[in-house]
CSV table of C-alpha atoms in Angstrom, one decimal:
chain,number,residue,atom,x,y,z
A,1,GLU,CA,-283.8,-1.9,-43.1
A,2,ALA,CA,-286.6,0.2,-44.5
A,3,GLY,CA,-285.8,3.8,-45.5
A,4,VAL,CA,-287.9,6.8,-45.1
A,5,THR,CA,-291.3,6.2,-46.6
A,6,GLN,CA,-293.8,8.8,-47.8
A,7,SER,CA,-297.4,8.7,-48.9
A,8,PRO,CA,-299.1,9.5,-51.2
A,9,THR,CA,-296.6,9.5,-54.1
A,10,HIS,CA,-298.8,11.9,-56.0
A,11,LEU,CA,-301.6,14.1,-54.9
A,12,ILE,CA,-303.8,16.4,-57.0
A,13,LYS,CA,-305.9,19.1,-55.3
A,14,THR,CA,-307.6,22.3,-56.3
A,15,ARG,CA,-307.1,25.8,-55.0
A,16,GLY,CA,-308.5,26.3,-51.5
A,17,GLN,CA,-308.5,22.6,-50.6
A,18,GLN,CA,-306.3,21.0,-47.9
A,19,ALA,CA,-303.6,18.5,-48.5
A,20,THR,CA,-302.2,16.0,-46.0
A,21,LEU,CA,-298.9,14.2,-46.6
A,22,ARG,CA,-297.4,11.4,-44.4
A,23,CYS,CA,-294.0,10.3,-43.5
A,24,SER,CA,-292.5,7.3,-41.6
A,25,PRO,CA,-288.9,7.8,-40.5
A,26,ILE,CA,-286.2,5.2,-40.4
A,27,SER,CA,-286.6,2.9,-37.4
A,28,GLY,CA,-284.8,4.5,-34.4
A,29,HIS,CA,-284.7,8.0,-35.8
A,30,THR,CA,-286.6,10.5,-33.7
A,31,SER,CA,-286.2,13.7,-35.8
A,32,VAL,CA,-288.3,14.3,-38.9
A,33,TYR,CA,-287.9,17.1,-41.3
A,34,TRP,CA,-290.0,18.5,-44.2
A,35,TYR,CA,-288.6,20.3,-47.2
A,36,GLN,CA,-290.4,21.8,-50.2
A,37,GLN,CA,-288.7,21.4,-53.7
A,38,ALA,CA,-290.5,23.5,-56.3
A,39,LEU,CA,-289.7,22.7,-59.9
A,40,GLY,CA,-286.2,23.8,-60.9
A,41,LEU,CA,-285.4,25.0,-57.5
A,42,GLY,CA,-283.5,23.8,-54.5
A,43,LEU,CA,-284.9,22.5,-51.2
A,44,GLN,CA,-286.6,24.9,-48.9
A,45,PHE,CA,-286.7,24.0,-45.2
A,46,LEU,CA,-290.3,23.8,-43.9
A,47,LEU,CA,-290.4,22.1,-40.5
A,48,TRP,CA,-288.3,20.0,-38.0
A,49,TYR,CA,-290.0,17.8,-35.4
A,50,ASP,CA,-288.3,15.8,-32.7
A,51,GLU,CA,-289.9,13.8,-29.8
A,52,GLY,CA,-293.3,15.1,-30.8
A,53,GLU,CA,-292.3,18.8,-30.6
A,54,GLU,CA,-291.8,21.3,-33.4
A,55,ARG,CA,-288.2,22.4,-33.0
A,56,ASN,CA,-287.8,24.8,-35.9
A,57,ARG,CA,-289.7,26.2,-38.7
A,58,GLY,CA,-288.7,27.7,-42.1
A,59,ASN,CA,-290.1,30.9,-43.6
A,60,PHE,CA,-293.5,29.6,-44.6
A,61,PRO,CA,-297.0,30.9,-43.8
A,62,PRO,CA,-299.0,29.3,-40.9
A,63,ARG,CA,-301.2,27.4,-43.3
A,64,PHE,CA,-298.2,25.0,-43.5
A,65,SER,CA,-298.4,22.9,-40.4
A,66,GLY,CA,-297.7,19.4,-39.2
A,67,ARG,CA,-297.2,17.1,-36.3
A,68,GLN,CA,-295.2,14.2,-35.1
A,69,PHE,CA,-296.9,11.2,-33.5
A,70,PRO,CA,-295.6,9.0,-30.6
A,71,ASN,CA,-294.2,6.5,-33.1
A,72,TYR,CA,-292.2,9.3,-34.7
A,73,SER,CA,-294.1,9.3,-37.9
A,74,SER,CA,-295.2,12.7,-39.1
A,75,GLU,CA,-297.8,14.5,-41.1
A,76,LEU,CA,-297.6,17.7,-43.1
A,77,ASN,CA,-300.8,19.7,-43.6
A,78,VAL,CA,-301.2,22.4,-46.1
A,79,ASN,CA,-304.4,24.4,-45.8
A,80,ALA,CA,-306.0,26.8,-48.3
A,81,LEU,CA,-303.9,25.5,-51.1
A,82,GLU,CA,-302.5,28.0,-53.6
A,83,LEU,CA,-301.2,27.2,-57.1
A,84,GLU,CA,-297.6,28.0,-56.0
A,85,ASP,CA,-297.8,25.2,-53.4
A,86,SER,CA,-297.3,22.7,-56.3
A,87,ALA,CA,-294.0,21.0,-55.5
A,88,LEU,CA,-292.3,17.9,-54.4
A,89,TYR,CA,-292.5,17.6,-50.6
A,90,LEU,CA,-289.6,15.7,-49.2
A,91,CYS,CA,-289.5,14.2,-45.7
A,92,ALA,CA,-286.2,13.2,-44.1
A,93,SER,CA,-285.2,11.7,-40.8
A,94,SER,CA,-282.1,11.5,-38.5
A,95,LEU,CA,-281.1,10.1,-35.2
A,96,TRP,CA,-281.5,13.5,-33.5
A,97,GLY,CA,-281.4,16.9,-34.9
A,98,PHE,CA,-279.1,18.4,-37.5
A,99,ASP,CA,-276.1,17.2,-35.4
A,100,THR,CA,-274.0,15.8,-38.3
A,101,GLY,CA,-276.0,17.3,-41.1
A,102,GLU,CA,-276.8,13.8,-42.5
A,103,LEU,CA,-280.4,13.5,-43.3
A,104,PHE,CA,-282.0,10.5,-44.9
A,105,PHE,CA,-284.6,11.4,-47.4
A,106,GLY,CA,-287.7,9.7,-48.7
A,107,GLU,CA,-288.7,9.8,-52.4
A,108,GLY,CA,-291.1,12.6,-51.8
A,109,SER,CA,-294.8,13.3,-52.4
A,110,ARG,CA,-295.6,15.4,-55.5
A,111,LEU,CA,-298.4,17.8,-54.9
A,112,THR,CA,-300.2,19.4,-57.8
A,113,VAL,CA,-302.6,22.2,-57.2
A,114,LEU,CA,-305.0,23.1,-60.0
B,1,GLY,CA,-286.5,31.2,-47.8
B,2,GLN,CA,-282.8,31.1,-47.3
B,3,GLN,CA,-280.7,29.3,-49.9
B,4,LEU,CA,-277.1,29.0,-50.7
B,5,ASN,CA,-275.7,30.3,-54.0
B,6,GLN,CA,-274.5,27.4,-56.0
B,7,SER,CA,-272.8,27.5,-59.4
B,8,PRO,CA,-272.9,26.6,-62.2
B,9,GLN,CA,-276.6,26.1,-62.4
B,10,SER,CA,-276.1,23.3,-65.0
B,11,MET,CA,-273.3,21.5,-66.7
B,12,PHE,CA,-273.2,19.4,-69.9
B,13,ILE,CA,-269.9,17.4,-70.1
B,14,GLN,CA,-268.5,14.4,-71.8
B,15,GLU,CA,-267.8,11.1,-70.1
B,16,GLY,CA,-264.3,11.1,-68.6
B,17,GLU,CA,-264.1,14.9,-68.0
B,18,ASP,CA,-263.6,16.4,-64.6
B,19,VAL,CA,-266.3,18.6,-63.0
B,20,SER,CA,-266.1,21.4,-60.5
B,21,MET,CA,-268.9,23.2,-58.7
B,22,ASN,CA,-269.0,25.6,-55.8
B,23,CYS,CA,-271.3,27.1,-53.2
B,24,THR,CA,-271.1,30.4,-51.3
B,25,SER,CA,-273.1,31.9,-48.4
B,26,SER,CA,-273.3,35.1,-46.6
B,27,SER,CA,-273.5,33.1,-43.3
B,28,ILE,CA,-271.0,31.0,-41.5
B,29,PHE,CA,-271.8,27.3,-41.1
B,30,ASN,CA,-270.4,24.6,-38.8
B,31,THR,CA,-270.6,21.9,-41.4
B,32,TRP,CA,-270.7,21.8,-45.1
B,33,LEU,CA,-272.2,18.8,-47.0
B,34,TRP,CA,-272.8,17.7,-50.5
B,35,TYR,CA,-275.8,15.7,-51.6
B,36,LYS,CA,-276.9,14.2,-54.9
B,37,GLN,CA,-280.4,13.7,-56.1
B,38,ASP,CA,-281.1,11.2,-58.8
B,39,PRO,CA,-284.3,11.5,-60.9
B,40,GLY,CA,-287.4,10.5,-58.9
B,41,GLU,CA,-285.4,10.1,-55.7
B,42,GLY,CA,-284.6,12.0,-52.5
B,43,PRO,CA,-281.2,13.5,-52.0
B,44,VAL,CA,-278.4,11.3,-50.7
B,45,LEU,CA,-275.4,12.4,-48.8
B,46,LEU,CA,-272.1,12.2,-50.7
B,47,ILE,CA,-269.6,13.9,-48.5
B,48,ALA,CA,-269.5,15.9,-45.2
B,49,LEU,CA,-266.9,18.5,-44.1
B,50,TYR,CA,-266.6,19.4,-40.4
B,51,LYS,CA,-263.6,21.7,-40.1
B,52,ALA,CA,-262.7,24.9,-41.9
B,53,GLY,CA,-260.0,24.2,-44.4
B,54,GLU,CA,-260.8,20.5,-44.5
B,55,LEU,CA,-260.2,18.7,-47.7
B,56,THR,CA,-262.0,15.3,-48.0
B,57,SER,CA,-262.2,12.7,-50.7
B,58,ASN,CA,-264.7,9.9,-51.3
B,59,GLY,CA,-263.7,7.9,-54.4
B,60,ARG,CA,-263.7,10.2,-57.4
B,61,LEU,CA,-265.2,13.0,-55.3
B,62,THR,CA,-263.2,15.7,-53.5
B,63,ALA,CA,-264.7,18.5,-51.5
B,64,GLN,CA,-263.3,21.3,-49.4
B,65,PHE,CA,-264.7,23.4,-46.5
B,66,GLY,CA,-263.6,27.0,-47.1
B,67,ILE,CA,-261.4,28.8,-44.6
B,68,THR,CA,-264.0,31.5,-44.0
B,69,ARG,CA,-266.6,28.8,-43.4
B,70,LYS,CA,-268.8,30.6,-45.9
B,71,ASP,CA,-268.0,28.4,-49.0
B,72,SER,CA,-267.3,25.0,-50.3
B,73,PHE,CA,-266.4,23.3,-53.6
B,74,LEU,CA,-267.0,19.8,-55.0
B,75,ASN,CA,-264.8,18.2,-57.7
B,76,ILE,CA,-265.7,15.0,-59.5
B,77,SER,CA,-262.9,13.4,-61.5
B,78,ALA,CA,-263.3,11.2,-64.6
B,79,SER,CA,-267.1,11.5,-64.8
B,80,ILE,CA,-269.2,8.5,-65.7
B,81,PRO,CA,-272.8,8.3,-66.9
B,82,SER,CA,-274.2,7.5,-63.5
B,83,ASP,CA,-272.9,10.8,-62.2
B,84,VAL,CA,-276.0,12.4,-63.9
B,85,GLY,CA,-278.2,14.1,-61.4
B,86,ILE,CA,-278.6,17.3,-59.3
B,87,TYR,CA,-275.9,18.1,-56.8
B,88,PHE,CA,-276.7,20.2,-53.8
B,89,CYS,CA,-274.5,21.8,-51.3
B,90,ALA,CA,-275.8,22.3,-47.8
B,91,GLY,CA,-274.7,24.3,-44.8
B,92,GLN,CA,-275.5,23.1,-41.3
B,93,ASN,CA,-275.9,24.9,-38.0
B,94,THR,CA,-277.4,23.6,-34.8
B,95,ASP,CA,-281.0,24.1,-35.8
B,96,LYS,CA,-281.0,24.1,-39.5
B,97,LEU,CA,-279.7,22.6,-42.7
B,98,ILE,CA,-279.9,25.0,-45.6
B,99,PHE,CA,-279.5,23.7,-49.2
B,100,GLY,CA,-278.0,25.4,-52.2
B,101,THR,CA,-279.9,26.0,-55.5
B,102,GLY,CA,-278.4,22.9,-57.1
B,103,THR,CA,-276.2,22.1,-60.1
B,104,ARG,CA,-277.7,19.8,-62.7
B,105,LEU,CA,-275.1,17.6,-64.3
B,106,GLN,CA,-275.5,15.8,-67.6
B,107,VAL,CA,-272.9,13.4,-68.8
B,108,PHE,CA,-272.7,12.4,-72.5
B,109,PRO,CA,-270.9,9.2,-73.7
């Protein structure tokens, strides 16, 4: 069974540009989560999607947005990129919600902003 | 953003030694979990605790859910080289899973 897959693996952008990251959850999982992991730091919660709806959002500015498609895959958009947006962006999925706390993570997309 | 306080920040130990790390929060959580992140990978769940006071083992790992529901610890016994990685605690409520700041573990032969 395929795990959570993310693309691209690496992305390099310049300040002010937009970045789009993509995630495919494990088959049968309806919830998708996005976390930001800056270098040397822990995981910061960004967004939670389930059944196409945004269910919860972390303490990030509105230029971080996303969506979930009918096939449950998801996309994270970061507009007006800033240097401090450089981080590993991790996507995770679960059957539904944070019910058991067990999230299945992908390997991440590393975004570098120059 | 909200993060849990995890200590120590890093540990350098010799193979065979025991390891202990802990996590504290100002908030109460329904569930405490411990994840491990290997280099270049996403975190993987090691152990989950669902009741205050619960003590759970998984092989060489032992974890406890604090009575106050605001803390947890993880012990690793007889460490081996593949224990190297970053360990994260996580507190779960209905609509969020908050991660700790991480403990980076290095094991030397």
